[in-house]
Amino acid sequence: MTKPLNDTIHRVTQRVIDNSRKSRGDYLDLMDREGERQVNRHSLSCSNLAHAFAGAEDDQAAIKAARGPNLGVVTAYNDMLSAHQPYYRYPERMKIWAREVGATVQVAGGTPAMCDGVTQGEAGMELSLFSRDTIALSTVVALSHAMYDGVALLGICDKIVPGLLMGALRFGHLPAIFVPSGPMGTGISNKEKQRTRQLYAEGKVGRDELLASEMGSYHSPGTCTFYGTANSNQMMMEMMGLHVPGAAFVPPGAKLRQELSRAATHRLAAIGKSGEDFRPLGHVVDEKAIINAAIGLLATGGSTNHAIHIPAMARAAGIKFDWTDLSELSSAVPLVARVYPNGSGDVNHFHEAGGMGYVIGTLLDEGLAHADIMTVWDGGFEAYSREPGMDGDALTWRDPGPSGDTEMLRPASDPFQADGGMRLVEGNLGRACFKSSAVERERWTIEAPCRIFEDQPSVNEAFKKGELDRDVVVVVRYQGPRANGMPELHKLTPALGVLQDRGYRVALVTDGRMSGASGKVPAAIHCTPEALGGGPLSKLRDGDIVKVCAETGTLSTTADLDTREPAAEPAPEQGMGREIFAMFRAQADGAEQGASSMMATAGL
């Protein structure tokens, strides 16, 4: 028997609703006005309309005659990004599937899609976070032609899904569905990959061995198989009801994947304003859907990047959600999944063990998620507790049953740990996030002298010289949104992991980001206020005692910061286009608000 909604989840949800009352009301009023004045494409001048379907070829006659809904596709396709390479053929297939239900499809526009895996530790990483705003703006441009009755969003990876959703929410009077492409096949074991990385960091293997190891892991079209930001995105789209149920982790090229994409196209045609089951995006993404996304993140040990993305996506829908909300939810939501880097198996193993259908089912059974959300699919959120399959040529759904691997998935009544492992730490050094689900409990509290750095290479250089062979809190500052675009600092992980394995008490404190691939080293990340502009980290000095404690939620120093001046701020870097992103850095707000210059400047 399903339990009633958990009291903490109810309380946090009500607080979010109350805090968002005005901003959410303003957003819904705008969407109502947009829906009422939505341009009927056939009221456009003949010249406007002719421009809009001149290239539609086989669909020209249908669009001209207004025979059915016209669906816009916003695609983040490129074939450098393995996760997005399968999207190459999606639009032409979707055109065929749309015709099956009397609809038409046009590619409304494309967005950039960068790969954080390629840019880790490189200059291009400083563009990564603000690529999310760029993607949102590109989505808005794509949909500004007022030709569409629904939107298919083709994107998977780190900043791409949040950016697509943020942009699409400004057209929340239209229905929208995310259409994923699925993960690549499992390569070498994650344990072996991590072992080779640490050996390379210690100088015990060379570049050829390291590259061979990495190629054994990242080897074919599809999403990378570790449970980082990209796959956490797919989890959240399921938790918010923005996928066809069970679509997240079906591999590219599978018949089931094709049929799920076909079903998405058919469904999008059915939930438009002219039909009998209108489901506009702005109403699907409400306070409860945002809470569900956060619950999914906590229950599965998802990427810390979403401590920034969830507030930003919420904000685009007029909803206020912060780290206090996330941390309080974490106290009530148990960890039911261990997927690499928090466990040994990857997302393919997760999917085979029961995947999202199992996770959603067990959360609903224990009253740990909102069942009463509007989704893009018929049957409400409960429909997402079933897993898709094929019966001959027919798409079907079934109960996933018990966990297929209790080392990977456990019921919420018997979880891996009682809380979701995403904790707020705060004190005289600011507020930051600590992903406790990835860290052994005996390392949840670290107190040691700090060593101050202002970039990743300096940390790795000090490591190679043996200067960090001691108990130490490594502080990497001037890495926030306004300083340099808040790059991920994933290249710190091997060195800090080696120090920890040598028996030292080690932690990281930074106003930068850590990748969803980062693991076992305790870290207070996304520290806000950031160092640039006089934040507390700017006043730390080498040797100051710093304490990071997930048990008590502490991020503090014994140093008297009030008597100190901030350290000199580094000059902005140029090259790799970083200089023309200066406007994004200058206007960005804090990490806890979503670090969006676009939203801040718009007053949202």
Coordinates of C-alpha atoms in Angstrom, one line a residue:
M1 CA 0.0 0.0 0.0
T2 CA 1.4 3.4 -1.0
K3 CA 2.3 5.6 2.0
P4 CA 1.2 9.2 2.2
L5 CA 3.6 11.9 1.2
N6 CA 6.6 12.3 3.5
D7 CA 6.1 15.3 5.9
T8 CA 9.5 16.9 5.1
I9 CA 8.8 16.7 1.3
H10 CA 5.4 18.2 1.9
R11 CA 6.9 21.0 4.1
V12 CA 9.6 21.9 1.6
T13 CA 7.2 21.8 -1.3
Q14 CA 4.8 24.1 0.5
R15 CA 7.7 26.5 1.3
V16 CA 8.7 26.6 -2.3
I17 CA 5.1 27.3 -3.3
D18 CA 4.8 30.1 -0.8
N19 CA 8.2 31.6 -1.7
S20 CA 7.3 31.4 -5.4
R21 CA 3.8 32.7 -5.2
K22 CA 4.4 36.1 -6.9
S23 CA 7.0 35.0 -9.4
R24 CA 5.1 31.9 -10.3
G25 CA 1.9 33.8 -10.7
D26 CA 3.7 36.4 -12.9
Y27 CA 5.1 33.6 -15.0
L28 CA 1.7 31.8 -15.5
D29 CA 0.0 35.1 -16.3
L30 CA 2.6 35.7 -19.0
M31 CA 2.1 32.2 -20.4
D32 CA -1.6 32.8 -20.5
R33 CA -1.2 36.0 -22.4
E34 CA 1.3 34.4 -24.8
G35 CA -1.2 31.5 -25.4
E36 CA -4.0 33.9 -26.1
R37 CA -2.1 36.1 -28.5
Q38 CA -0.1 33.3 -30.1
V39 CA 0.2 34.1 -33.7
N40 CA -2.0 31.9 -35.9
R41 CA 0.5 31.1 -38.6
H42 CA -2.3 31.4 -41.1
S43 CA -3.0 34.9 -40.1
L44 CA 0.6 35.8 -41.1
S45 CA 1.0 37.6 -44.4
C46 CA 1.5 35.4 -47.4
S47 CA 5.1 36.5 -47.7
N48 CA 5.8 35.6 -44.0
L49 CA 4.1 32.2 -44.4
A50 CA 5.7 31.3 -47.6
H51 CA 9.1 32.0 -46.1
A52 CA 8.3 29.6 -43.3
F53 CA 7.5 26.5 -45.3
A54 CA 9.4 27.1 -48.5
G55 CA 11.9 24.4 -47.6
A56 CA 9.3 21.9 -46.2
E57 CA 9.2 19.9 -49.5
D58 CA 6.8 16.9 -48.9
D59 CA 5.1 18.8 -46.0
Q60 CA 4.4 22.0 -47.9
A61 CA 0.8 21.2 -48.8
A62 CA -0.1 20.0 -45.3
I63 CA 1.4 23.1 -43.7
K64 CA -0.3 25.4 -46.2
A65 CA -3.7 23.7 -45.6
A66 CA -3.3 23.6 -41.8
R67 CA -4.2 20.0 -41.8
G68 CA -2.7 19.3 -38.4
P69 CA -0.2 20.4 -35.7
N70 CA 3.2 21.6 -36.9
L71 CA 5.9 20.5 -34.5
G72 CA 9.2 22.3 -34.0
V73 CA 12.4 20.5 -33.3
V74 CA 15.2 22.2 -31.4
T75 CA 18.3 20.0 -31.8
A76 CA 21.7 20.1 -30.2
Y77 CA 23.1 17.7 -32.8
N78 CA 26.8 17.5 -33.5
D79 CA 28.9 14.5 -34.2
M80 CA 31.9 15.5 -32.0
L81 CA 29.7 14.9 -28.9
S82 CA 29.2 11.1 -28.8
A83 CA 25.8 11.5 -26.9
H84 CA 24.5 13.7 -29.7
Q85 CA 25.9 11.9 -32.7
P86 CA 22.7 9.7 -33.0
Y87 CA 20.5 12.8 -33.4
Y88 CA 21.7 13.1 -37.0
R89 CA 18.8 11.1 -38.4
Y90 CA 16.2 12.0 -35.8
P91 CA 14.5 15.0 -37.7
E92 CA 13.9 13.1 -40.9
R93 CA 12.5 10.1 -39.0
M94 CA 10.3 12.4 -36.9
K95 CA 8.9 13.9 -40.0
I96 CA 7.7 10.5 -41.1
W97 CA 6.3 9.6 -37.7
A98 CA 4.5 12.9 -37.6
R99 CA 2.8 12.2 -40.9
E100 CA 1.4 9.0 -39.4
V101 CA -0.8 11.0 -37.1
G102 CA -1.6 13.9 -39.5
A103 CA 1.1 16.3 -38.2
T104 CA 4.2 17.9 -39.6
V105 CA 7.7 18.5 -38.3
Q106 CA 10.2 21.3 -39.0
V107 CA 13.6 21.8 -37.5
A108 CA 13.1 25.1 -35.7
G109 CA 16.7 25.6 -35.0
G110 CA 19.9 24.2 -33.5
T111 CA 21.9 25.0 -30.4
P112 CA 25.6 24.7 -29.6
A113 CA 26.5 21.6 -27.6
M114 CA 29.9 21.5 -26.0
C115 CA 31.5 18.5 -24.4
D116 CA 32.8 19.0 -20.9
G117 CA 34.8 15.8 -21.3
V118 CA 36.8 17.3 -24.1
T119 CA 37.3 20.7 -22.4
Q120 CA 38.1 19.5 -18.8
G121 CA 41.1 21.4 -17.6
E122 CA 41.4 23.4 -20.8
A123 CA 40.6 27.0 -21.6
G124 CA 37.3 26.1 -23.3
M125 CA 35.9 24.9 -20.0
E126 CA 35.5 28.5 -19.0
L127 CA 32.8 28.8 -21.6
S128 CA 31.0 25.7 -20.3
L129 CA 28.5 27.0 -17.7
F130 CA 27.6 30.0 -19.8
S131 CA 27.0 27.8 -22.8
R132 CA 23.8 26.9 -20.9
D133 CA 22.6 30.6 -21.3
T134 CA 23.7 30.5 -24.9
I135 CA 21.6 27.3 -25.5
A136 CA 18.6 28.9 -23.8
L137 CA 18.9 32.0 -26.0
S138 CA 19.3 29.8 -29.1
T139 CA 16.2 27.9 -28.1
V140 CA 14.2 31.1 -27.8
V141 CA 15.5 32.3 -31.2
A142 CA 14.4 29.0 -32.7
L143 CA 10.9 29.2 -31.3
S144 CA 10.4 32.9 -32.1
H145 CA 9.0 32.2 -35.5
A146 CA 5.5 31.4 -34.1
M147 CA 5.1 28.4 -36.5
Y148 CA 4.8 25.6 -34.0
D149 CA 2.1 23.8 -32.0
G150 CA 4.6 21.8 -29.9
V151 CA 8.3 21.4 -29.4
A152 CA 10.6 18.4 -29.4
L153 CA 13.8 19.0 -27.6
L154 CA 16.8 17.0 -28.7
G155 CA 19.6 17.2 -26.1
I156 CA 21.3 15.1 -23.4
C157 CA 24.5 16.4 -22.0
D158 CA 25.6 18.7 -19.2
K159 CA 24.4 22.3 -19.8
I160 CA 22.3 21.3 -22.8
V161 CA 19.2 19.9 -21.2
P162 CA 19.0 22.7 -18.6
G163 CA 19.6 25.3 -21.4
L164 CA 16.9 23.8 -23.7
L165 CA 14.4 23.7 -20.8
M166 CA 15.2 27.2 -19.7
G167 CA 14.6 28.5 -23.2
A168 CA 11.6 26.4 -23.9
L169 CA 9.9 27.6 -20.7
R170 CA 9.7 31.0 -22.1
F171 CA 7.3 29.4 -24.6
G172 CA 5.5 27.5 -21.8
H173 CA 2.1 27.9 -23.5
L174 CA 3.3 25.2 -25.9
P175 CA 3.7 21.5 -25.1
A176 CA 7.2 20.1 -25.1
I177 CA 8.8 16.7 -24.9
F178 CA 12.5 15.8 -24.5
V179 CA 13.7 13.0 -26.8
P180 CA 16.9 11.3 -25.6
S181 CA 19.2 9.0 -27.6
G182 CA 20.6 6.7 -24.9
P183 CA 24.0 5.6 -23.5
M184 CA 26.9 3.9 -25.4
G185 CA 27.7 0.3 -24.5
T186 CA 29.7 -0.5 -21.4
G187 CA 33.4 -0.4 -21.9
I188 CA 36.2 -1.3 -19.5
S189 CA 35.4 -1.4 -15.8
N190 CA 35.2 2.0 -14.1
K191 CA 37.5 0.6 -11.4
E192 CA 40.2 -0.1 -14.0
K193 CA 39.7 3.3 -15.6
Q194 CA 40.1 5.1 -12.3
R195 CA 43.2 2.9 -11.4
T196 CA 44.9 3.9 -14.6
R197 CA 44.2 7.6 -14.0
Q198 CA 45.8 7.5 -10.6
L199 CA 48.8 5.6 -11.9
Y200 CA 49.2 8.3 -14.5
A201 CA 48.9 11.0 -11.8
E202 CA 51.7 9.2 -9.9
G203 CA 53.9 8.9 -13.1
K204 CA 53.7 5.1 -13.1
V205 CA 52.2 4.8 -16.6
G206 CA 52.5 7.0 -19.6
R207 CA 50.2 8.8 -22.0
D208 CA 49.8 5.9 -24.3
E209 CA 48.5 3.6 -21.5
L210 CA 46.2 6.4 -20.3
L211 CA 44.7 7.1 -23.7
A212 CA 44.1 3.4 -24.3
S213 CA 42.3 3.2 -21.0
E214 CA 40.1 6.3 -21.8
M215 CA 39.3 4.9 -25.3
G216 CA 38.2 1.7 -23.7
S217 CA 35.7 3.7 -21.7
Y218 CA 34.6 6.3 -24.3
H219 CA 34.3 4.3 -27.5
S220 CA 31.1 4.7 -29.5
P221 CA 28.0 6.9 -30.2
G222 CA 25.9 7.4 -27.1
T223 CA 26.1 9.1 -23.7
C224 CA 29.1 8.4 -21.5
T225 CA 28.1 5.6 -19.2
F226 CA 29.2 7.0 -15.8
Y227 CA 26.4 8.7 -13.7
G228 CA 27.5 12.2 -14.3
T229 CA 25.6 15.3 -15.3
A230 CA 24.4 14.1 -18.6
N231 CA 22.8 10.9 -17.3
S232 CA 21.5 12.9 -14.2
N233 CA 19.8 15.1 -16.8
Q234 CA 18.0 12.1 -18.2
M235 CA 17.0 11.0 -14.8
M236 CA 15.5 14.4 -14.0
M237 CA 13.5 14.6 -17.2
E238 CA 11.9 11.3 -16.2
M239 CA 11.3 12.6 -12.7
M240 CA 9.6 15.7 -14.1
G241 CA 7.5 13.8 -16.6
L242 CA 9.1 15.3 -19.7
H243 CA 10.1 12.0 -21.4
V244 CA 8.1 9.2 -22.8
P245 CA 8.2 6.9 -19.7
G246 CA 11.4 4.8 -19.5
A247 CA 13.1 6.6 -22.4
A248 CA 16.2 7.7 -20.5
F249 CA 18.7 4.8 -20.8
V250 CA 17.7 2.7 -23.8
P251 CA 20.8 2.5 -26.1
P252 CA 21.0 4.1 -29.5
G253 CA 20.2 1.9 -32.5
A254 CA 17.8 -0.4 -30.5
K255 CA 14.4 -1.0 -31.9
L256 CA 13.0 0.0 -28.6
R257 CA 14.8 3.4 -28.8
Q258 CA 13.3 4.0 -32.2
E259 CA 9.8 3.2 -31.0
L260 CA 10.1 5.4 -27.9
S261 CA 11.1 8.3 -30.2
R262 CA 8.2 7.5 -32.5
A263 CA 5.9 7.5 -29.5
A264 CA 7.3 10.9 -28.4
T265 CA 6.5 12.4 -31.8
H266 CA 2.9 11.0 -31.8
R267 CA 2.3 12.1 -28.2
L268 CA 3.6 15.7 -28.9
A269 CA 1.0 15.9 -31.7
A270 CA -1.7 14.8 -29.3
I271 CA -1.1 17.2 -26.4
G272 CA -1.4 20.5 -28.3
K273 CA -3.9 23.3 -27.7
S274 CA -6.2 22.1 -30.6
G275 CA -6.6 18.6 -29.1
E276 CA -8.5 17.3 -26.1
D277 CA -5.5 16.7 -23.8
F278 CA -3.6 20.0 -23.7
R279 CA -0.4 19.8 -21.6
P280 CA 1.5 23.1 -21.9
L281 CA 5.1 23.0 -20.7
G282 CA 4.7 25.8 -18.3
H283 CA 2.1 23.8 -16.3
V284 CA 4.0 20.5 -16.5
V285 CA 7.0 22.2 -14.9
D286 CA 5.5 23.3 -11.6
E287 CA 6.8 23.4 -8.1
K288 CA 6.1 19.7 -7.5
A289 CA 7.9 18.7 -10.7
I290 CA 11.0 20.7 -9.6
I291 CA 10.8 19.0 -6.2
N292 CA 10.6 15.6 -7.9
A293 CA 13.7 16.5 -10.0
A294 CA 15.6 17.3 -6.7
I295 CA 14.3 14.1 -5.1
G296 CA 15.5 12.0 -8.1
L297 CA 18.9 13.7 -7.8
L298 CA 19.2 12.8 -4.2
A299 CA 17.8 9.3 -4.4
T300 CA 20.2 8.3 -7.1
G301 CA 23.4 10.2 -6.1
G302 CA 23.3 12.4 -9.1
S303 CA 25.6 15.1 -10.3
T304 CA 26.5 18.0 -8.1
N305 CA 26.2 20.3 -11.1
H306 CA 22.4 20.1 -10.6
A307 CA 22.7 22.1 -7.4
I308 CA 23.2 25.0 -9.9
H309 CA 20.9 23.8 -12.7
I310 CA 17.8 23.0 -10.7
P311 CA 17.5 26.5 -9.2
A312 CA 18.1 27.9 -12.7
M313 CA 15.5 25.7 -14.4
A314 CA 13.0 26.5 -11.6
R315 CA 13.7 30.2 -12.0
A316 CA 12.8 30.0 -15.7
A317 CA 9.3 28.8 -14.6
G318 CA 8.9 31.5 -11.9
I319 CA 9.9 29.1 -9.1
K320 CA 12.3 29.8 -6.3
F321 CA 14.3 26.8 -5.1
D322 CA 17.6 27.0 -3.2
W323 CA 20.2 24.9 -1.4
T324 CA 18.3 25.0 1.9
D325 CA 15.5 23.3 0.1
L326 CA 17.8 20.8 -1.4
S327 CA 19.6 20.0 1.8
E328 CA 16.3 19.6 3.7
L329 CA 15.0 17.3 1.1
S330 CA 18.2 15.3 1.3
S331 CA 17.5 14.6 5.0
A332 CA 14.3 12.8 4.1
V333 CA 15.2 11.2 0.7
P334 CA 17.1 7.9 1.0
L335 CA 19.9 6.9 -1.4
V336 CA 18.4 3.9 -3.4
A337 CA 21.0 3.7 -6.2
R338 CA 24.8 3.4 -6.4
V339 CA 26.0 4.0 -9.9
Y340 CA 29.6 4.8 -10.8
P341 CA 31.3 7.0 -9.5
N342 CA 29.2 6.2 -6.4
G343 CA 29.2 2.4 -7.2
S344 CA 30.9 -0.1 -9.4
G345 CA 28.3 -0.4 -12.2
D346 CA 27.4 2.1 -14.9
V347 CA 24.1 3.4 -16.2
N348 CA 23.6 0.3 -18.4
H349 CA 23.9 -1.9 -15.4
F350 CA 21.5 0.5 -13.6
H351 CA 19.0 0.3 -16.4
E352 CA 19.2 -3.5 -16.5
A353 CA 18.7 -3.8 -12.8
G354 CA 15.4 -1.9 -13.0
G355 CA 16.5 1.6 -13.8
M356 CA 14.2 4.6 -13.5
G357 CA 11.0 2.5 -13.4
Y358 CA 12.3 0.8 -10.3
V359 CA 13.5 4.1 -8.7
I360 CA 10.2 5.9 -9.3
G361 CA 8.1 3.0 -8.2
T362 CA 9.9 2.6 -4.9
L363 CA 9.9 6.3 -4.2
L364 CA 6.1 6.5 -4.8
D365 CA 5.5 3.4 -2.7
E366 CA 7.2 5.1 0.3
G367 CA 5.6 8.5 -0.2
L368 CA 8.8 10.1 -1.3
A369 CA 7.8 11.8 -4.6
H370 CA 4.8 13.7 -5.8
A371 CA 2.5 11.4 -7.7
D372 CA 0.0 14.2 -8.6
I373 CA 2.1 16.0 -11.2
M374 CA 1.0 16.7 -14.8
T375 CA 3.3 14.8 -17.2
V376 CA 3.6 14.7 -20.9
W377 CA 2.3 11.1 -20.8
D378 CA -1.2 9.8 -20.1
G379 CA -1.6 8.1 -16.7
G380 CA 0.2 10.6 -14.5
F381 CA 3.5 10.1 -12.8
E382 CA 2.7 6.5 -11.9
A383 CA 3.1 5.6 -15.6
Y384 CA 6.9 6.3 -15.1
S385 CA 7.2 3.5 -12.6
R386 CA 6.9 1.0 -15.4
E387 CA 9.6 0.0 -17.9
P388 CA 9.2 0.0 -21.7
G389 CA 9.7 -3.1 -23.9
M390 CA 8.7 -4.6 -27.2
D391 CA 6.0 -7.2 -27.9
G392 CA 6.8 -8.0 -31.5
D393 CA 6.5 -4.6 -33.2
A394 CA 4.4 -3.1 -30.4
L395 CA 5.7 -0.8 -27.7
T396 CA 4.6 -2.0 -24.2
W397 CA 5.2 -1.2 -20.6
R398 CA 5.6 -3.5 -17.6
D399 CA 6.2 -3.5 -13.9
P400 CA 10.0 -3.7 -13.4
G401 CA 9.6 -6.0 -10.4
P402 CA 12.3 -6.4 -7.7
S403 CA 15.8 -5.0 -8.1
G404 CA 17.9 -7.0 -10.5
D405 CA 21.0 -6.1 -8.5
T406 CA 20.8 -5.1 -4.8
E407 CA 24.4 -3.7 -5.0
M408 CA 23.1 -1.3 -7.6
L409 CA 19.4 -0.6 -6.6
R410 CA 17.6 -1.1 -3.3
P411 CA 14.1 -0.3 -2.2
A412 CA 13.5 3.0 -0.4
S413 CA 12.4 0.9 2.6
D414 CA 16.0 -0.6 2.8
P415 CA 18.3 2.0 1.2
F416 CA 22.1 2.3 0.9
Q417 CA 21.9 5.2 3.3
A418 CA 19.0 7.0 5.0
D419 CA 19.7 10.4 3.4
G420 CA 20.3 11.6 -0.2
G421 CA 23.8 12.7 0.4
M422 CA 23.7 16.3 -0.9
R423 CA 24.4 18.5 2.1
L424 CA 24.6 22.2 2.6
V425 CA 27.7 23.3 4.5
E426 CA 27.9 26.9 5.7
G427 CA 29.7 29.2 8.1
N428 CA 32.1 32.1 7.9
L429 CA 33.5 30.9 4.6
G430 CA 30.0 31.0 2.9
R431 CA 27.6 28.4 1.7
A432 CA 28.6 25.3 -0.3
C433 CA 27.5 21.9 -1.4
F434 CA 29.0 18.6 -0.1
K435 CA 28.1 15.4 -1.9
S436 CA 28.3 13.0 1.1
S437 CA 26.9 10.0 -0.9
A438 CA 30.2 9.8 -2.8
V439 CA 32.5 10.0 0.3
E440 CA 33.2 7.4 3.1
R441 CA 31.6 8.5 6.3
E442 CA 34.8 8.6 8.2
R443 CA 35.9 11.4 5.8
W444 CA 32.8 13.6 6.3
T445 CA 34.8 15.8 8.7
I446 CA 38.2 17.2 7.7
E447 CA 40.0 19.9 9.7
A448 CA 43.5 20.9 8.6
P449 CA 45.7 23.8 7.5
C450 CA 44.7 25.1 4.1
R451 CA 46.8 25.6 1.0
I452 CA 45.6 28.3 -1.3
F453 CA 45.6 28.1 -5.1
E454 CA 44.0 30.1 -7.9
D455 CA 44.0 27.5 -10.7
Q456 CA 44.1 23.7 -11.3
P457 CA 47.6 23.5 -12.8
S458 CA 49.1 25.0 -9.7
V459 CA 47.5 22.3 -7.5
N460 CA 48.8 19.6 -9.7
E461 CA 52.3 21.1 -9.8
A462 CA 52.4 21.3 -6.0
F463 CA 51.2 17.7 -5.9
K464 CA 54.0 16.5 -8.2
K465 CA 56.6 18.4 -6.0
G466 CA 55.3 16.6 -2.9
E467 CA 54.2 19.9 -1.3
L468 CA 50.7 18.4 -0.5
D469 CA 51.9 15.2 1.2
R470 CA 50.2 16.0 4.5
D471 CA 46.8 16.6 6.0
V472 CA 45.5 19.6 4.0
V473 CA 42.4 21.4 2.9
V474 CA 43.1 22.5 -0.7
V475 CA 41.4 25.8 -1.5
V476 CA 41.0 26.7 -5.2
R477 CA 39.5 30.2 -5.4
Y478 CA 38.6 32.7 -8.1
Q479 CA 36.8 30.0 -10.0
G480 CA 33.3 31.4 -9.6
P481 CA 30.8 32.5 -12.3
R482 CA 32.0 36.1 -12.3
A483 CA 35.7 35.3 -12.1
N484 CA 36.1 32.9 -15.0
G485 CA 32.8 31.3 -15.7
M486 CA 33.0 28.6 -13.0
P487 CA 34.8 25.8 -14.8
E488 CA 34.7 22.2 -13.5
L489 CA 37.8 21.2 -11.7
H490 CA 37.7 17.5 -12.5
K491 CA 41.4 17.3 -13.1
L492 CA 42.1 17.8 -9.4
T493 CA 40.4 14.5 -8.6
P494 CA 43.3 12.0 -9.4
A495 CA 45.9 14.0 -7.4
L496 CA 43.7 14.5 -4.4
G497 CA 42.6 10.9 -4.6
V498 CA 46.2 9.8 -4.5
L499 CA 46.9 11.9 -1.4
Q500 CA 43.9 10.4 0.3
D501 CA 45.0 6.9 -0.6
R502 CA 48.4 7.7 1.0
G503 CA 46.6 8.1 4.3
Y504 CA 46.3 11.9 4.5
R505 CA 43.2 13.8 5.6
V506 CA 42.4 15.8 2.5
A507 CA 39.5 18.0 1.4
L508 CA 38.8 20.5 -1.3
V509 CA 37.1 23.9 -0.9
T510 CA 36.3 25.9 -4.0
D511 CA 34.0 28.4 -5.6
G512 CA 34.3 26.4 -8.8
R513 CA 32.4 23.4 -9.9
M514 CA 33.3 19.7 -9.7
S515 CA 32.2 17.3 -12.4
G516 CA 29.4 14.7 -12.0
A517 CA 32.3 12.3 -12.6
S518 CA 34.1 13.4 -9.4
G519 CA 34.1 11.0 -6.5
K520 CA 35.6 10.0 -3.2
V521 CA 37.4 13.1 -2.0
P522 CA 35.4 15.3 0.4
A523 CA 34.7 18.6 -1.2
A524 CA 32.8 21.8 -0.4
I525 CA 32.0 23.1 -3.9
H526 CA 30.2 26.0 -5.5
C527 CA 31.1 28.1 -2.5
T528 CA 29.1 31.3 -2.5
P529 CA 29.6 34.2 -2.3
E530 CA 32.5 33.6 -4.7
A531 CA 36.0 35.0 -4.0
L532 CA 35.8 37.6 -6.7
G533 CA 34.3 40.8 -5.2
G534 CA 35.6 40.1 -1.7
G535 CA 34.0 36.8 -0.8
P536 CA 35.4 35.0 2.3
L537 CA 37.7 32.7 0.3
S538 CA 39.5 35.7 -1.0
K539 CA 40.7 36.4 2.6
L540 CA 42.1 33.0 3.5
R541 CA 45.9 32.6 3.7
D542 CA 48.1 29.5 3.5
G543 CA 48.1 27.7 6.9
D544 CA 44.7 28.9 8.1
I545 CA 42.8 26.1 9.8
V546 CA 39.7 25.2 7.7
K547 CA 37.0 22.8 8.8
V548 CA 34.6 21.0 6.4
C549 CA 32.0 18.9 8.1
A550 CA 29.0 17.2 6.4
E551 CA 27.8 15.9 9.8
T552 CA 27.2 19.3 11.3
G553 CA 26.9 21.3 8.0
T554 CA 30.0 23.4 8.8
L555 CA 32.3 25.3 6.4
S556 CA 34.5 27.6 8.6
T557 CA 37.9 28.8 9.5
T558 CA 39.4 29.9 12.9
A559 CA 41.1 32.8 11.1
D560 CA 39.8 36.3 11.8
L561 CA 38.7 37.3 8.2
D562 CA 37.2 40.6 9.3
T563 CA 40.7 42.0 9.8
R564 CA 42.0 41.1 6.3
E565 CA 41.8 42.6 2.9
P566 CA 40.9 40.3 -0.1
A567 CA 43.8 38.9 -2.1
A568 CA 44.5 40.5 -5.4
E569 CA 42.1 39.4 -8.1
P570 CA 43.6 37.7 -11.2
A571 CA 43.2 39.4 -14.5
P572 CA 40.6 37.8 -16.9
E573 CA 42.1 35.3 -19.3
Q574 CA 41.9 35.9 -23.1
G575 CA 41.9 33.5 -26.0
M576 CA 39.6 30.6 -26.9
G577 CA 36.8 33.3 -27.1
R578 CA 36.8 33.8 -23.4
E579 CA 37.0 37.6 -23.8
I580 CA 33.7 37.8 -25.6
F581 CA 32.0 36.0 -22.8
A582 CA 32.9 38.9 -20.5
M583 CA 29.2 40.1 -20.6
F584 CA 28.1 36.8 -19.1
R585 CA 30.6 36.9 -16.3
A586 CA 29.9 40.5 -15.5
Q587 CA 26.1 40.0 -15.1
A588 CA 26.1 36.5 -13.5
D589 CA 24.6 36.0 -10.1
G590 CA 25.5 33.5 -7.5
A591 CA 25.8 29.7 -7.8
E592 CA 22.8 29.2 -5.5
Q593 CA 20.6 31.2 -7.7
G594 CA 21.7 29.3 -10.8
A595 CA 24.7 31.4 -11.9
S596 CA 22.8 32.8 -14.9
S597 CA 23.6 36.2 -16.4
M598 CA 20.6 35.9 -18.7
M599 CA 18.1 35.4 -15.9
A600 CA 19.7 38.0 -13.6
T601 CA 19.7 40.6 -16.4
A602 CA 16.0 39.8 -17.2
G603 CA 15.1 40.3 -13.6
L604 CA 13.7 36.8 -13.3

